[in-house]
Amino acid sequence: MARTIIYTYKSEDKELTFSYEKHRNIHEAVAEAEGIDLTEFLKMEQQIEAISDTKSVRNYRDNHFQKLGFGKITLKPKENLGVGKKK
């Protein structure tokens, strides 16, 4: 099921449809949407994953994306409708 990503890139708020079938995580999706090549970043991220804990990987990813010009990157909350209710 597709979700919506809300993110800020170079002080501009944007939205993007996201699916785990196409991307490993939301960071890869927003980078592709903005035309950013993550080849070197992904190599380094894999090396950090091999020797460090998940917090170190997350810190590296967050810092790298801030340097690229991204602000907040998050999934839009799901709208929970009651049983039998449709939009």
JSON list of C-alpha atoms in Angstrom, two decimals:
[
{"chain": "A", "resi": 1, "resn": "MET", "atom": "CA", "xyz": [0.00, 0.00, 0.00]},
{"chain": "A", "resi": 2, "resn": "ALA", "atom": "CA", "xyz": [1.33, 3.41, -0.92]},
{"chain": "A", "resi": 3, "resn": "ARG", "atom": "CA", "xyz": [1.93, 6.05, 1.72]},
{"chain": "A", "resi": 4, "resn": "THR", "atom": "CA", "xyz": [2.67, 9.75, 1.48]},
{"chain": "A", "resi": 5, "resn": "ILE", "atom": "CA", "xyz": [5.99, 11.30, 2.51]},
{"chain": "A", "resi": 6, "resn": "ILE", "atom": "CA", "xyz": [6.06, 14.86, 3.79]},
{"chain": "A", "resi": 7, "resn": "TYR", "atom": "CA", "xyz": [9.48, 16.47, 3.50]},
{"chain": "A", "resi": 8, "resn": "THR", "atom": "CA", "xyz": [11.30, 19.77, 3.28]},
{"chain": "A", "resi": 9, "resn": "TYR", "atom": "CA", "xyz": [13.99, 20.33, 0.64]},
{"chain": "A", "resi": 10, "resn": "LYS", "atom": "CA", "xyz": [15.85, 23.63, 0.50]},
{"chain": "A", "resi": 11, "resn": "SER", "atom": "CA", "xyz": [13.17, 25.34, 2.64]},
{"chain": "A", "resi": 12, "resn": "GLU", "atom": "CA", "xyz": [10.33, 24.13, 0.39]},
{"chain": "A", "resi": 13, "resn": "ASP", "atom": "CA", "xyz": [7.66, 21.76, 1.77]},
{"chain": "A", "resi": 14, "resn": "LYS", "atom": "CA", "xyz": [6.83, 18.86, -0.55]},
{"chain": "A", "resi": 15, "resn": "GLU", "atom": "CA", "xyz": [4.80, 15.63, -0.65]},
{"chain": "A", "resi": 16, "resn": "LEU", "atom": "CA", "xyz": [5.62, 12.38, -2.42]},
{"chain": "A", "resi": 17, "resn": "THR", "atom": "CA", "xyz": [3.86, 9.02, -2.84]},
{"chain": "A", "resi": 18, "resn": "PHE", "atom": "CA", "xyz": [5.99, 6.21, -1.42]},
{"chain": "A", "resi": 19, "resn": "SER", "atom": "CA", "xyz": [5.94, 2.41, -1.58]},
{"chain": "A", "resi": 20, "resn": "TYR", "atom": "CA", "xyz": [8.34, -0.10, -0.01]},
{"chain": "A", "resi": 21, "resn": "GLU", "atom": "CA", "xyz": [8.13, -2.11, -3.25]},
{"chain": "A", "resi": 22, "resn": "LYS", "atom": "CA", "xyz": [10.19, 0.53, -5.04]},
{"chain": "A", "resi": 23, "resn": "HIS", "atom": "CA", "xyz": [12.47, 1.94, -2.30]},
{"chain": "A", "resi": 24, "resn": "ARG", "atom": "CA", "xyz": [14.17, 0.55, 0.80]},
{"chain": "A", "resi": 25, "resn": "ASN", "atom": "CA", "xyz": [13.32, 3.62, 2.89]},
{"chain": "A", "resi": 26, "resn": "ILE", "atom": "CA", "xyz": [11.84, 7.10, 2.67]},
{"chain": "A", "resi": 27, "resn": "HIS", "atom": "CA", "xyz": [15.27, 8.73, 2.39]},
{"chain": "A", "resi": 28, "resn": "GLU", "atom": "CA", "xyz": [16.02, 6.91, -0.87]},
{"chain": "A", "resi": 29, "resn": "ALA", "atom": "CA", "xyz": [12.62, 7.93, -2.25]},
{"chain": "A", "resi": 30, "resn": "VAL", "atom": "CA", "xyz": [13.05, 11.66, -1.58]},
{"chain": "A", "resi": 31, "resn": "ALA", "atom": "CA", "xyz": [16.61, 11.63, -2.94]},
{"chain": "A", "resi": 32, "resn": "GLU", "atom": "CA", "xyz": [15.39, 10.04, -6.18]},
{"chain": "A", "resi": 33, "resn": "ALA", "atom": "CA", "xyz": [12.54, 12.57, -6.41]},
{"chain": "A", "resi": 34, "resn": "GLU", "atom": "CA", "xyz": [15.07, 15.41, -6.17]},
{"chain": "A", "resi": 35, "resn": "GLY", "atom": "CA", "xyz": [17.50, 13.78, -8.63]},
{"chain": "A", "resi": 36, "resn": "ILE", "atom": "CA", "xyz": [20.26, 13.08, -6.09]},
{"chain": "A", "resi": 37, "resn": "ASP", "atom": "CA", "xyz": [22.63, 10.14, -6.68]},
{"chain": "A", "resi": 38, "resn": "LEU", "atom": "CA", "xyz": [23.10, 8.15, -3.45]},
{"chain": "A", "resi": 39, "resn": "THR", "atom": "CA", "xyz": [25.59, 5.56, -4.73]},
{"chain": "A", "resi": 40, "resn": "GLU", "atom": "CA", "xyz": [28.51, 6.66, -2.53]},
{"chain": "A", "resi": 41, "resn": "PHE", "atom": "CA", "xyz": [26.23, 7.33, 0.45]},
{"chain": "A", "resi": 42, "resn": "LEU", "atom": "CA", "xyz": [24.74, 3.81, 0.25]},
{"chain": "A", "resi": 43, "resn": "LYS", "atom": "CA", "xyz": [28.21, 2.22, 0.13]},
{"chain": "A", "resi": 44, "resn": "MET", "atom": "CA", "xyz": [29.25, 4.09, 3.27]},
{"chain": "A", "resi": 45, "resn": "GLU", "atom": "CA", "xyz": [25.94, 3.33, 4.98]},
{"chain": "A", "resi": 46, "resn": "GLN", "atom": "CA", "xyz": [26.46, -0.41, 4.38]},
{"chain": "A", "resi": 47, "resn": "GLN", "atom": "CA", "xyz": [29.95, -0.21, 5.88]},
{"chain": "A", "resi": 48, "resn": "ILE", "atom": "CA", "xyz": [28.59, 1.55, 8.96]},
{"chain": "A", "resi": 49, "resn": "GLU", "atom": "CA", "xyz": [25.79, -1.05, 9.27]},
{"chain": "A", "resi": 50, "resn": "ALA", "atom": "CA", "xyz": [28.41, -3.81, 9.26]},
{"chain": "A", "resi": 51, "resn": "ILE", "atom": "CA", "xyz": [30.38, -2.43, 12.21]},
{"chain": "A", "resi": 52, "resn": "SER", "atom": "CA", "xyz": [27.97, -0.23, 14.21]},
{"chain": "A", "resi": 53, "resn": "ASP", "atom": "CA", "xyz": [24.56, -0.19, 15.83]},
{"chain": "A", "resi": 54, "resn": "THR", "atom": "CA", "xyz": [21.37, 1.15, 14.23]},
{"chain": "A", "resi": 55, "resn": "LYS", "atom": "CA", "xyz": [21.65, 4.47, 16.08]},
{"chain": "A", "resi": 56, "resn": "SER", "atom": "CA", "xyz": [24.99, 5.21, 14.39]},
{"chain": "A", "resi": 57, "resn": "VAL", "atom": "CA", "xyz": [23.52, 4.41, 10.98]},
{"chain": "A", "resi": 58, "resn": "ARG", "atom": "CA", "xyz": [20.50, 6.64, 11.65]},
{"chain": "A", "resi": 59, "resn": "ASN", "atom": "CA", "xyz": [22.74, 9.51, 12.82]},
{"chain": "A", "resi": 60, "resn": "TYR", "atom": "CA", "xyz": [24.92, 9.18, 9.71]},
{"chain": "A", "resi": 61, "resn": "ARG", "atom": "CA", "xyz": [21.85, 9.16, 7.44]},
{"chain": "A", "resi": 62, "resn": "ASP", "atom": "CA", "xyz": [20.22, 12.14, 9.16]},
{"chain": "A", "resi": 63, "resn": "ASN", "atom": "CA", "xyz": [23.43, 14.21, 9.06]},
{"chain": "A", "resi": 64, "resn": "HIS", "atom": "CA", "xyz": [24.08, 13.37, 5.40]},
{"chain": "A", "resi": 65, "resn": "PHE", "atom": "CA", "xyz": [20.57, 14.37, 4.34]},
{"chain": "A", "resi": 66, "resn": "GLN", "atom": "CA", "xyz": [20.81, 17.64, 6.27]},
{"chain": "A", "resi": 67, "resn": "LYS", "atom": "CA", "xyz": [23.98, 18.43, 4.32]},
{"chain": "A", "resi": 68, "resn": "LEU", "atom": "CA", "xyz": [22.09, 17.71, 1.07]},
{"chain": "A", "resi": 69, "resn": "GLY", "atom": "CA", "xyz": [19.51, 20.35, 2.00]},
{"chain": "A", "resi": 70, "resn": "PHE", "atom": "CA", "xyz": [16.71, 18.24, 3.44]},
{"chain": "A", "resi": 71, "resn": "GLY", "atom": "CA", "xyz": [14.80, 19.22, 6.55]},
{"chain": "A", "resi": 72, "resn": "LYS", "atom": "CA", "xyz": [12.02, 17.13, 8.01]},
{"chain": "A", "resi": 73, "resn": "ILE", "atom": "CA", "xyz": [11.40, 13.78, 6.27]},
{"chain": "A", "resi": 74, "resn": "THR", "atom": "CA", "xyz": [8.46, 11.78, 7.62]},
{"chain": "A", "resi": 75, "resn": "LEU", "atom": "CA", "xyz": [5.51, 9.63, 6.62]},
{"chain": "A", "resi": 76, "resn": "LYS", "atom": "CA", "xyz": [2.13, 11.34, 6.63]},
{"chain": "A", "resi": 77, "resn": "PRO", "atom": "CA", "xyz": [-0.08, 9.81, 9.35]},
{"chain": "A", "resi": 78, "resn": "LYS", "atom": "CA", "xyz": [-2.67, 7.31, 8.16]},
{"chain": "A", "resi": 79, "resn": "GLU", "atom": "CA", "xyz": [-6.31, 8.29, 8.28]},
{"chain": "A", "resi": 80, "resn": "ASN", "atom": "CA", "xyz": [-8.14, 5.64, 10.29]},
{"chain": "A", "resi": 81, "resn": "LEU", "atom": "CA", "xyz": [-11.73, 5.39, 9.15]},
{"chain": "A", "resi": 82, "resn": "GLY", "atom": "CA", "xyz": [-14.32, 3.35, 10.99]},
{"chain": "A", "resi": 83, "resn": "VAL", "atom": "CA", "xyz": [-15.52, -0.04, 9.76]},
{"chain": "A", "resi": 84, "resn": "GLY", "atom": "CA", "xyz": [-17.65, 0.36, 6.64]},
{"chain": "A", "resi": 85, "resn": "LYS", "atom": "CA", "xyz": [-16.72, 4.02, 6.18]},
{"chain": "A", "resi": 86, "resn": "LYS", "atom": "CA", "xyz": [-15.19, 5.10, 2.90]},
{"chain": "A", "resi": 87, "resn": "LYS", "atom": "CA", "xyz": [-13.87, 8.39, 1.65]}
]
